[in-house]
Amino acid sequence: MDRLTMTDELEAIDDATIIKRKIDHTLARFSAAHDELEAEEAKKRERRERLALRPAALLEQTRTALQRVVTTADPEPAEESAPQTRLQEKKERKTRQTAKAGRITAAVVAALVFLSIGSAWGAQTWFDAKFNTVASLDEDSADIQDAAGQTGDENFLMVGSDTRDGAAAEDGVGDADGTPGARSDTVMIAHVPADRQRVVMVSFPRDLEISRPECKRWDPATSSYSDETSPAQKIAKLNTAYAVGGPQCVTKVIQQITGMKMNHFVGIDFNGFKSMVDAVQGVTVYNEKPIDDTTLGMIIPQAGEVRISGDQALNYVRARHVKGDPTSDYGRIKRQQAFLGALLKTVMSKDVILDTGKLSGFIDAFAKATFGENLGIKQMMTLAKSMRGMGSDKVKFLTVPTTEEANKRGNEVLLQSKAKAVFDALINNTPLEEKAPAPPASDTASPPTSSAKSGGAKKSSSSG
């Protein structure tokens, strides 16, 4: 060996030797660091490859593992062993059974985890793609009071339409020939403030007297608007807004009356409503007395808690001429509110959430029967989760304040000061007054137009 090209820790140390040793030590450290980085990168590649497996491959792996566990027989011994005592045989058999049960459990858990993740993602994607989106909102309207202060609030404008388009004779709701067009039999706001500490449901009588703005004409058969417009009408019924201008016109009217920003629209028609109830195998409602309508007949023949089917539920929320109820629309509004709460409670119960058939059936029925804008699984879950688990003091059902007596035109007249107090409380997230002072004589004037509105105070700090 050439002594000039070698370094030795025992040889005399000179400048050249020191430099060589430093180079050797540096190269050794670089080599060790390189090996560590290479090992770490190999682990990362392995993790990426596992995560990059497609769902189908994961499902196939899970299925194969499950089949292997279930179908593979216990291995036979290679050669005859010495005779065993009964205790030894029992112990060995128990060991084999425990191991097999463990393998089955592991495979089933893996399958359930995969299927639950896949089903949740698939259901949301399927529903959001299938949902019938219709232009409905006007979030830049000048009628919205303190729009910045309402940031984070979720306001669902829910409209039940009496359109008969597509209804079959056995549906029992009439048809488009006998009852053409569409009107809003139910108009309701579900208000969930930004702090998610309460839910307020506000209903509007279908015969509420309004000042209807100019709206694009609406064709319920095609769920579309035309370039033609319907002129403004100073005195009209609320349900005509949907009849002439569809969802957009209803949104305009409600934002004029309330000053609230509607950021979700949910339309539900009669044709398909029944299937939503039947999908969860009925809904339980409570009535103090039987529900007998002079037009629809006997709907619920007994008092107390009753589980009603889709057919009964449809008539339950439609009935306007119930014997012993002189309030007509107001009695129906109370039944609609009670039924909505019962339906949400049923859908969010373990009996439905943990039952794949019921849950998928309800989602399918809901997608077929509804339409609107800014609505999907996430948005509906916001509403449902907000209502679930809240005490009765946190979920408030009310009807917009009116005179509760029809005027000579057959319309319900809004009490302006009381209504303003309600909607200001919702906008500002302040407590609702249980009893408002009696309105002045001028309080029952016609509803305000878009130019007649007032601003509200800023939200309290509790609104988030």
Tab-separated table of C-alpha atoms in Angstrom:
chain	number	residue	atom	x	y	z
A	1	MET	CA	0.000	0.000	0.000
A	2	ASP	CA	1.194	3.512	-0.793
A	3	ARG	CA	1.774	5.220	2.524
A	4	LEU	CA	1.245	8.591	0.889
A	5	THR	CA	-2.427	7.858	0.040
A	6	MET	CA	-3.410	6.460	3.424
A	7	THR	CA	-4.246	8.070	6.724
A	8	ASP	CA	-3.658	6.380	10.021
A	9	GLU	CA	-4.810	7.611	13.412
A	10	LEU	CA	-1.473	6.434	14.789
A	11	GLU	CA	0.775	8.157	12.283
A	12	ALA	CA	2.388	11.491	12.900
A	13	ILE	CA	-0.082	14.326	12.514
A	14	ASP	CA	0.807	16.966	9.996
A	15	ASP	CA	-1.302	19.494	8.096
A	16	ALA	CA	-1.955	17.149	5.162
A	17	THR	CA	-3.071	14.348	7.478
A	18	ILE	CA	-5.453	16.639	9.366
A	19	ILE	CA	-7.079	17.747	6.115
A	20	LYS	CA	-7.440	14.159	4.916
A	21	ARG	CA	-9.026	13.113	8.215
A	22	LYS	CA	-11.500	15.995	8.066
A	23	ILE	CA	-12.453	14.989	4.534
A	24	ASP	CA	-12.921	11.346	5.617
A	25	HIS	CA	-15.110	12.326	8.574
A	26	THR	CA	-17.208	14.700	6.432
A	27	LEU	CA	-17.766	12.035	3.780
A	28	ALA	CA	-18.807	9.560	6.475
A	29	ARG	CA	-21.366	11.998	7.919
A	30	PHE	CA	-22.770	12.761	4.460
A	31	SER	CA	-23.079	9.045	3.729
A	32	ALA	CA	-24.947	8.394	6.993
A	33	ALA	CA	-27.280	11.358	6.403
A	34	HIS	CA	-27.913	10.155	2.851
A	35	ASP	CA	-28.821	6.689	4.109
A	36	GLU	CA	-31.252	8.137	6.662
A	37	LEU	CA	-32.919	10.383	4.074
A	38	GLU	CA	-33.200	7.492	1.635
A	39	ALA	CA	-34.870	5.291	4.288
A	40	GLU	CA	-37.290	8.081	5.233
A	41	GLU	CA	-38.145	8.718	1.573
A	42	ALA	CA	-38.792	5.013	1.057
A	43	LYS	CA	-41.272	5.058	3.947
A	44	LYS	CA	-43.012	8.112	2.466
A	45	ARG	CA	-43.279	6.395	-0.934
A	46	GLU	CA	-44.793	3.358	0.719
A	47	ARG	CA	-47.390	5.491	2.551
A	48	ARG	CA	-48.250	7.398	-0.633
A	49	GLU	CA	-48.709	4.167	-2.539
A	50	ARG	CA	-51.086	2.852	0.143
A	51	LEU	CA	-53.105	6.088	0.161
A	52	ALA	CA	-53.166	6.192	-3.642
A	53	LEU	CA	-55.058	2.904	-3.863
A	54	ARG	CA	-58.422	3.479	-5.523
A	55	PRO	CA	-61.650	2.860	-3.561
A	56	ALA	CA	-62.451	-0.089	-5.823
A	57	ALA	CA	-59.116	-1.670	-4.978
A	58	LEU	CA	-59.720	-1.083	-1.271
A	59	LEU	CA	-63.155	-2.628	-1.526
A	60	GLU	CA	-61.738	-5.600	-3.419
A	61	GLN	CA	-59.061	-6.057	-0.777
A	62	THR	CA	-61.670	-5.894	1.985
A	63	ARG	CA	-63.980	-8.311	0.164
A	64	THR	CA	-61.126	-10.731	-0.536
A	65	ALA	CA	-59.972	-10.595	3.085
A	66	LEU	CA	-63.486	-11.226	4.325
A	67	GLN	CA	-63.946	-14.145	1.920
A	68	ARG	CA	-60.599	-15.584	2.940
A	69	VAL	CA	-61.547	-15.428	6.601
A	70	VAL	CA	-64.976	-16.973	6.085
A	71	THR	CA	-64.179	-19.639	3.504
A	72	THR	CA	-60.694	-20.802	4.486
A	73	ALA	CA	-60.850	-23.966	6.517
A	74	ASP	CA	-58.609	-24.501	9.441
A	75	PRO	CA	-55.361	-26.144	8.261
A	76	GLU	CA	-55.094	-29.884	8.720
A	77	PRO	CA	-52.112	-31.117	10.679
A	78	ALA	CA	-49.253	-32.264	8.424
A	79	GLU	CA	-48.827	-35.470	10.294
A	80	GLU	CA	-50.620	-37.364	12.956
A	81	SER	CA	-49.859	-36.127	16.383
A	82	ALA	CA	-50.031	-37.914	19.648
A	83	PRO	CA	-53.537	-38.507	21.019
A	84	GLN	CA	-54.892	-35.534	22.979
A	85	THR	CA	-56.916	-35.462	26.105
A	86	ARG	CA	-60.413	-33.998	26.038
A	87	LEU	CA	-59.197	-30.924	27.898
A	88	GLN	CA	-56.425	-30.356	25.354
A	89	GLU	CA	-58.852	-30.775	22.427
A	90	LYS	CA	-61.317	-28.324	23.996
A	91	LYS	CA	-58.553	-25.780	24.641
A	92	GLU	CA	-57.203	-26.069	21.080
A	93	ARG	CA	-60.695	-25.813	19.558
A	94	LYS	CA	-61.429	-22.691	21.633
A	95	THR	CA	-58.131	-21.138	20.529
A	96	ARG	CA	-58.947	-21.776	16.836
A	97	GLN	CA	-62.460	-20.327	17.260
A	98	THR	CA	-61.141	-17.216	19.018
A	99	ALA	CA	-58.560	-16.612	16.306
A	100	LYS	CA	-61.143	-17.082	13.570
A	101	ALA	CA	-63.631	-14.734	15.306
A	102	GLY	CA	-60.897	-12.137	15.629
A	103	ARG	CA	-60.100	-12.366	11.919
A	104	ILE	CA	-63.804	-12.062	11.013
A	105	THR	CA	-64.272	-9.079	13.326
A	106	ALA	CA	-61.252	-7.300	11.894
A	107	ALA	CA	-62.450	-7.870	8.331
A	108	VAL	CA	-65.992	-6.721	9.093
A	109	VAL	CA	-64.768	-3.583	10.860
A	110	ALA	CA	-62.531	-2.768	7.909
A	111	ALA	CA	-65.436	-3.256	5.530
A	112	LEU	CA	-67.779	-1.089	7.603
A	113	VAL	CA	-65.245	1.722	7.894
A	114	PHE	CA	-64.667	1.723	4.174
A	115	LEU	CA	-68.353	1.490	3.303
A	116	SER	CA	-69.369	4.213	5.763
A	117	ILE	CA	-66.798	6.642	4.356
A	118	GLY	CA	-67.702	5.757	0.794
A	119	SER	CA	-71.444	5.940	1.451
A	120	ALA	CA	-71.257	9.340	3.150
A	121	TRP	CA	-69.240	10.831	0.307
A	122	GLY	CA	-71.319	9.068	-2.321
A	123	ALA	CA	-74.673	10.102	-0.812
A	124	GLN	CA	-73.682	13.752	-0.652
A	125	THR	CA	-72.293	13.780	-4.182
A	126	TRP	CA	-75.314	11.903	-5.540
A	127	PHE	CA	-77.840	14.161	-3.800
A	128	ASP	CA	-76.129	17.431	-4.693
A	129	ALA	CA	-75.948	16.322	-8.338
A	130	LYS	CA	-79.573	15.169	-8.428
A	131	PHE	CA	-81.125	18.130	-6.605
A	132	ASN	CA	-83.119	20.410	-8.936
A	133	THR	CA	-81.458	23.830	-8.682
A	134	VAL	CA	-83.719	26.776	-9.507
A	135	ALA	CA	-82.715	30.455	-9.342
A	136	SER	CA	-84.410	31.644	-6.156
A	137	LEU	CA	-82.250	34.047	-4.149
A	138	ASP	CA	-81.467	37.775	-4.241
A	139	GLU	CA	-78.699	38.208	-1.681
A	140	ASP	CA	-77.774	41.718	-2.907
A	141	SER	CA	-81.279	43.126	-2.474
A	142	ALA	CA	-81.634	46.672	-1.121
A	143	ASP	CA	-84.402	45.347	1.154
A	144	ILE	CA	-81.868	43.504	3.334
A	145	GLN	CA	-81.206	45.380	6.567
A	146	ASP	CA	-77.676	45.412	8.001
A	147	ALA	CA	-76.442	42.766	5.551
A	148	ALA	CA	-72.952	42.738	7.107
A	149	GLY	CA	-74.456	42.160	10.546
A	150	GLN	CA	-76.272	39.086	9.264
A	151	THR	CA	-73.047	37.382	8.196
A	152	GLY	CA	-73.018	33.812	9.476
A	153	ASP	CA	-76.800	33.589	9.886
A	154	GLU	CA	-78.543	30.781	8.008
A	155	ASN	CA	-82.048	31.690	6.782
A	156	PHE	CA	-83.966	28.936	5.014
A	157	LEU	CA	-87.015	30.173	3.093
A	158	MET	CA	-89.260	27.115	2.799
A	159	VAL	CA	-92.212	27.092	0.419
A	160	GLY	CA	-94.751	24.297	0.046
A	161	SER	CA	-96.205	24.480	-3.461
A	162	ASP	CA	-99.600	23.105	-4.447
A	163	THR	CA	-98.562	22.432	-8.054
A	164	ARG	CA	-100.118	19.223	-9.396
A	165	ASP	CA	-97.780	18.839	-12.381
A	166	GLY	CA	-96.696	15.212	-12.670
A	167	ALA	CA	-99.155	13.971	-10.040
A	168	ALA	CA	-100.917	10.669	-10.659
A	169	ALA	CA	-104.576	10.017	-9.856
A	170	GLU	CA	-103.657	7.701	-6.983
A	171	ASP	CA	-101.651	10.491	-5.334
A	172	GLY	CA	-104.921	12.058	-4.260
A	173	VAL	CA	-103.812	15.671	-4.780
A	174	GLY	CA	-105.653	16.486	-7.997
A	175	ASP	CA	-103.994	17.134	-11.329
A	176	ALA	CA	-102.702	20.005	-13.446
A	177	ASP	CA	-105.876	20.040	-15.566
A	178	GLY	CA	-108.222	20.457	-12.614
A	179	THR	CA	-105.887	22.750	-10.633
A	180	PRO	CA	-103.511	24.455	-13.088
A	181	GLY	CA	-100.556	26.612	-12.098
A	182	ALA	CA	-99.011	26.665	-8.644
A	183	ARG	CA	-99.466	28.593	-5.421
A	184	SER	CA	-97.518	28.636	-2.167
A	185	ASP	CA	-99.692	26.872	0.396
A	186	THR	CA	-96.919	27.109	2.980
A	187	VAL	CA	-94.357	29.882	3.491
A	188	MET	CA	-91.976	29.556	6.414
A	189	ILE	CA	-88.576	30.885	7.489
A	190	ALA	CA	-86.151	28.770	9.508
A	191	HIS	CA	-83.682	31.157	11.134
A	192	VAL	CA	-80.415	29.813	12.582
A	193	PRO	CA	-78.221	32.649	13.935
A	194	ALA	CA	-74.464	32.682	13.581
A	195	ASP	CA	-73.918	31.549	17.181
A	196	ARG	CA	-76.196	28.500	16.590
A	197	GLN	CA	-77.791	28.972	20.033
A	198	ARG	CA	-81.427	28.899	18.889
A	199	VAL	CA	-83.705	28.154	15.968
A	200	VAL	CA	-86.757	30.283	15.159
A	201	MET	CA	-89.405	29.104	12.702
A	202	VAL	CA	-91.667	31.892	11.408
A	203	SER	CA	-94.772	31.034	9.353
A	204	PHE	CA	-96.720	33.350	7.043
A	205	PRO	CA	-100.443	32.908	6.264
A	206	ARG	CA	-101.051	32.159	2.588
A	207	ASP	CA	-103.697	34.931	2.513
A	208	LEU	CA	-101.393	37.580	4.016
A	209	GLU	CA	-101.993	40.899	2.255
A	210	ILE	CA	-98.839	42.101	0.529
A	211	SER	CA	-97.596	44.669	-1.952
A	212	ARG	CA	-96.255	42.424	-4.699
A	213	PRO	CA	-93.262	43.734	-6.685
A	214	GLU	CA	-92.680	43.315	-10.397
A	215	CYS	CA	-91.427	39.786	-11.048
A	216	LYS	CA	-90.342	37.613	-13.958
A	217	ARG	CA	-93.055	35.155	-14.935
A	218	TRP	CA	-92.642	31.609	-13.685
A	219	ASP	CA	-93.634	28.344	-15.367
A	220	PRO	CA	-94.038	25.597	-12.708
A	221	ALA	CA	-94.250	22.881	-15.366
A	222	THR	CA	-90.674	23.574	-16.519
A	223	SER	CA	-89.368	25.232	-13.338
A	224	SER	CA	-88.084	28.161	-15.378
A	225	TYR	CA	-88.572	31.884	-15.842
A	226	SER	CA	-89.507	33.735	-19.016
A	227	ASP	CA	-88.411	37.165	-20.249
A	228	GLU	CA	-91.958	38.380	-19.696
A	229	THR	CA	-92.630	40.174	-16.419
A	230	SER	CA	-95.691	40.333	-14.209
A	231	PRO	CA	-96.445	43.938	-13.167
A	232	ALA	CA	-96.367	45.022	-9.548
A	233	GLN	CA	-99.630	44.843	-7.637
A	234	LYS	CA	-100.163	47.039	-4.574
A	235	ILE	CA	-102.718	44.745	-2.917
A	236	ALA	CA	-102.377	40.972	-3.390
A	237	LYS	CA	-102.294	37.716	-1.448
A	238	LEU	CA	-98.948	36.223	-0.484
A	239	ASN	CA	-99.618	32.975	-2.329
A	240	THR	CA	-99.957	34.840	-5.644
A	241	ALA	CA	-96.257	35.777	-5.498
A	242	TYR	CA	-95.285	32.182	-6.193
A	243	ALA	CA	-98.085	31.736	-8.727
A	244	VAL	CA	-96.867	34.561	-10.976
A	245	GLY	CA	-93.164	34.843	-10.167
A	246	GLY	CA	-92.044	31.581	-8.592
A	247	PRO	CA	-89.270	31.332	-5.982
A	248	GLN	CA	-87.608	34.634	-6.903
A	249	CYS	CA	-90.818	36.599	-6.370
A	250	VAL	CA	-91.501	34.950	-2.992
A	251	THR	CA	-87.943	35.759	-1.899
A	252	LYS	CA	-88.406	39.408	-2.886
A	253	VAL	CA	-91.645	39.680	-0.914
A	254	ILE	CA	-90.294	37.994	2.228
A	255	GLN	CA	-87.126	40.122	2.217
A	256	GLN	CA	-89.282	43.243	1.868
A	257	ILE	CA	-91.393	42.253	4.865
A	258	THR	CA	-88.597	41.011	7.114
A	259	GLY	CA	-85.384	42.788	6.088
A	260	MET	CA	-83.681	39.415	6.564
A	261	LYS	CA	-81.231	37.948	4.081
A	262	MET	CA	-82.548	34.702	2.624
A	263	ASN	CA	-79.542	32.550	1.738
A	264	HIS	CA	-81.297	29.197	1.191
A	265	PHE	CA	-84.513	28.406	-0.690
A	266	VAL	CA	-86.318	25.081	-0.246
A	267	GLY	CA	-89.351	24.353	-2.420
A	268	ILE	CA	-91.435	21.218	-1.800
A	269	ASP	CA	-94.333	20.157	-4.009
A	270	PHE	CA	-97.304	17.924	-3.153
A	271	ASN	CA	-96.328	15.293	-5.701
A	272	GLY	CA	-93.579	13.414	-3.874
A	273	PHE	CA	-94.191	14.723	-0.366
A	274	LYS	CA	-95.875	11.499	0.675
A	275	SER	CA	-92.887	9.376	-0.290
A	276	MET	CA	-90.662	11.308	2.140
A	277	VAL	CA	-92.905	10.266	5.024
A	278	ASP	CA	-93.339	6.702	3.794
A	279	ALA	CA	-89.566	6.334	3.398
A	280	VAL	CA	-89.149	6.666	7.183
A	281	GLN	CA	-92.239	4.485	7.754
A	282	GLY	CA	-94.400	7.277	9.116
A	283	VAL	CA	-94.151	10.197	11.522
A	284	THR	CA	-95.627	10.450	15.019
A	285	VAL	CA	-97.767	13.520	15.743
A	286	TYR	CA	-99.853	14.518	18.753
A	287	ASN	CA	-103.388	15.916	18.545
A	288	GLU	CA	-105.743	16.907	21.315
A	289	LYS	CA	-108.707	15.717	19.251
A	290	PRO	CA	-109.410	13.905	15.950
A	291	ILE	CA	-108.726	15.829	12.720
A	292	ASP	CA	-111.869	15.882	10.578
A	293	ASP	CA	-111.906	18.243	7.594
A	294	THR	CA	-115.121	19.176	5.786
A	295	THR	CA	-113.313	19.042	2.428
A	296	LEU	CA	-110.727	16.277	2.880
A	297	GLY	CA	-112.764	14.102	5.256
A	298	MET	CA	-111.559	12.285	8.358
A	299	ILE	CA	-107.765	12.571	8.437
A	300	ILE	CA	-106.894	11.266	11.928
A	301	PRO	CA	-109.777	9.526	13.709
A	302	GLN	CA	-108.265	9.417	17.200
A	303	ALA	CA	-106.672	11.838	19.653
A	304	GLY	CA	-103.247	11.537	21.298
A	305	GLU	CA	-100.019	10.310	19.718
A	306	VAL	CA	-100.595	8.796	16.292
A	307	ARG	CA	-98.116	7.538	13.704
A	308	ILE	CA	-99.352	8.771	10.341
A	309	SER	CA	-98.514	7.572	6.842
A	310	GLY	CA	-97.664	9.668	3.802
A	311	ASP	CA	-101.293	9.968	2.700
A	312	GLN	CA	-102.401	11.132	6.132
A	313	ALA	CA	-99.449	13.503	6.470
A	314	LEU	CA	-100.275	15.169	3.156
A	315	ASN	CA	-103.849	15.884	4.238
A	316	TYR	CA	-102.688	16.783	7.749
A	317	VAL	CA	-100.607	19.730	6.493
A	318	ARG	CA	-103.126	20.733	3.780
A	319	ALA	CA	-106.351	20.766	5.843
A	320	ARG	CA	-107.920	24.248	6.072
A	321	HIS	CA	-111.490	23.435	7.085
A	322	VAL	CA	-111.078	21.313	10.199
A	323	LYS	CA	-114.244	20.928	12.225
A	324	GLY	CA	-114.093	22.865	15.480
A	325	ASP	CA	-111.233	25.099	14.243
A	326	PRO	CA	-112.554	28.516	13.159
A	327	THR	CA	-109.041	29.891	12.539
A	328	SER	CA	-108.580	28.086	9.200
A	329	ASP	CA	-105.057	29.052	8.133
A	330	TYR	CA	-103.773	29.539	11.689
A	331	GLY	CA	-104.805	26.067	12.744
A	332	ARG	CA	-103.132	24.678	9.651
A	333	ILE	CA	-99.950	26.654	10.363
A	334	LYS	CA	-99.761	25.121	13.845
A	335	ARG	CA	-100.176	21.630	12.382
A	336	GLN	CA	-97.514	22.337	9.749
A	337	GLN	CA	-95.071	23.539	12.399
A	338	ALA	CA	-95.780	20.548	14.625
A	339	PHE	CA	-95.404	18.160	11.712
A	340	LEU	CA	-92.121	19.707	10.549
A	341	GLY	CA	-90.668	19.316	14.030
A	342	ALA	CA	-91.884	15.701	14.197
A	343	LEU	CA	-90.448	14.900	10.755
A	344	LEU	CA	-87.024	16.347	11.611
A	345	LYS	CA	-87.026	14.460	14.901
A	346	THR	CA	-87.846	11.225	13.069
A	347	VAL	CA	-85.213	11.694	10.364
A	348	MET	CA	-82.503	12.499	12.919
A	349	SER	CA	-83.418	9.554	15.164
A	350	LYS	CA	-81.298	6.399	15.449
A	351	ASP	CA	-84.088	4.424	13.785
A	352	VAL	CA	-83.429	6.309	10.544
A	353	ILE	CA	-79.805	7.449	10.760
A	354	LEU	CA	-78.589	3.900	11.481
A	355	ASP	CA	-80.946	2.280	8.954
A	356	THR	CA	-79.340	2.469	5.514
A	357	GLY	CA	-82.595	1.619	3.725
A	358	LYS	CA	-84.675	4.269	5.472
A	359	LEU	CA	-82.015	6.961	5.221
A	360	SER	CA	-81.278	6.410	1.527
A	361	GLY	CA	-85.023	6.199	0.816
A	362	PHE	CA	-85.642	9.528	2.541
A	363	ILE	CA	-82.731	11.218	0.741
A	364	ASP	CA	-83.994	9.879	-2.587
A	365	ALA	CA	-87.576	11.051	-1.890
A	366	PHE	CA	-86.358	14.452	-0.674
A	367	ALA	CA	-84.242	14.988	-3.782
A	368	LYS	CA	-87.182	14.144	-6.046
A	369	ALA	CA	-89.695	16.325	-4.197
A	370	THR	CA	-87.625	19.455	-3.610
A	371	PHE	CA	-86.013	22.241	-5.583
A	372	GLY	CA	-84.378	25.570	-4.851
A	373	GLU	CA	-81.004	27.212	-4.469
A	374	ASN	CA	-77.996	26.860	-2.158
A	375	LEU	CA	-79.311	23.615	-0.786
A	376	GLY	CA	-77.532	20.315	-0.305
A	377	ILE	CA	-76.705	17.702	2.288
A	378	LYS	CA	-74.422	20.050	4.248
A	379	GLN	CA	-76.963	22.878	4.314
A	380	MET	CA	-79.861	20.655	5.407
A	381	MET	CA	-77.694	19.038	8.069
A	382	THR	CA	-76.958	22.540	9.429
A	383	LEU	CA	-80.683	23.023	9.986
A	384	ALA	CA	-81.351	19.515	11.295
A	385	LYS	CA	-78.349	19.443	13.651
A	386	SER	CA	-79.227	22.901	14.968
A	387	MET	CA	-82.704	21.699	15.938
A	388	ARG	CA	-81.677	18.302	17.299
A	389	GLY	CA	-80.808	18.247	20.960
A	390	MET	CA	-82.139	21.727	21.680
A	391	GLY	CA	-84.639	22.187	24.467
A	392	SER	CA	-88.071	23.592	23.806
A	393	ASP	CA	-86.814	26.971	25.022
A	394	LYS	CA	-84.237	27.019	22.204
A	395	VAL	CA	-86.555	26.093	19.306
A	396	LYS	CA	-89.272	28.663	18.788
A	397	PHE	CA	-92.250	28.320	16.436
A	398	LEU	CA	-94.284	31.430	15.748
A	399	THR	CA	-96.570	33.047	13.170
A	400	VAL	CA	-95.964	36.526	11.799
A	401	PRO	CA	-98.202	38.936	13.796
A	402	THR	CA	-101.486	39.768	12.045
A	403	THR	CA	-104.957	40.965	13.018
A	404	GLU	CA	-106.022	37.282	12.830
A	405	GLU	CA	-109.243	38.372	11.181
A	406	ALA	CA	-109.676	38.639	7.440
A	407	ASN	CA	-110.486	42.102	6.057
A	408	LYS	CA	-113.225	42.780	3.517
A	409	ARG	CA	-110.917	41.500	0.757
A	410	GLY	CA	-110.492	38.179	2.569
A	411	ASN	CA	-106.863	38.924	3.434
A	412	GLU	CA	-104.904	38.712	6.674
A	413	VAL	CA	-103.375	42.090	7.590
A	414	LEU	CA	-99.859	42.409	8.998
A	415	LEU	CA	-99.329	44.202	12.326
A	416	GLN	CA	-96.413	46.378	11.331
A	417	SER	CA	-94.893	47.312	14.701
A	418	LYS	CA	-95.128	43.806	16.159
A	419	ALA	CA	-93.732	42.255	12.986
A	420	LYS	CA	-90.857	44.740	12.937
A	421	ALA	CA	-90.019	43.904	16.568
A	422	VAL	CA	-89.871	40.189	15.708
A	423	PHE	CA	-87.641	40.578	12.669
A	424	ASP	CA	-85.353	43.152	14.320
A	425	ALA	CA	-84.819	40.637	17.150
A	426	LEU	CA	-83.873	37.947	14.626
A	427	ILE	CA	-81.563	40.239	12.653
A	428	ASN	CA	-79.837	41.545	15.806
A	429	ASN	CA	-79.938	38.191	17.656
A	430	THR	CA	-81.731	39.667	20.646
A	431	PRO	CA	-84.482	38.022	22.755
A	432	LEU	CA	-87.950	37.768	21.285
A	433	GLU	CA	-90.612	39.643	23.184
A	434	GLU	CA	-93.309	37.335	24.506
A	435	LYS	CA	-95.884	40.104	24.691
A	436	ALA	CA	-95.640	43.214	22.557
A	437	PRO	CA	-97.599	46.404	23.352
A	438	ALA	CA	-100.876	46.951	21.549
A	439	PRO	CA	-100.282	48.495	18.094
A	440	PRO	CA	-101.435	52.002	17.264
A	441	ALA	CA	-104.414	52.524	14.985
A	442	SER	CA	-102.158	52.994	11.970
A	443	ASP	CA	-100.339	49.746	12.648
A	444	THR	CA	-102.484	47.714	10.271
A	445	ALA	CA	-101.531	49.727	7.220
A	446	SER	CA	-100.481	48.024	4.040
A	447	PRO	CA	-97.116	46.199	4.116
A	448	PRO	CA	-94.059	48.303	3.261
A	449	THR	CA	-92.581	48.344	-0.208
A	450	SER	CA	-88.856	48.128	-0.849
A	451	SER	CA	-88.466	51.874	-0.252
A	452	ALA	CA	-90.191	51.756	3.146
A	453	LYS	CA	-87.786	49.942	5.410
A	454	SER	CA	-85.812	50.740	8.505
A	455	GLY	CA	-82.403	49.693	9.678
A	456	GLY	CA	-81.785	47.592	12.759
A	457	ALA	CA	-79.253	47.957	15.513
A	458	LYS	CA	-76.015	46.054	15.308
A	459	LYS	CA	-75.954	42.503	16.563
A	460	SER	CA	-75.072	41.784	20.130
A	461	SER	CA	-71.715	40.233	20.796
A	462	SER	CA	-73.400	36.871	21.407
A	463	SER	CA	-74.244	36.485	17.739
A	464	GLY	CA	-70.768	35.500	16.833
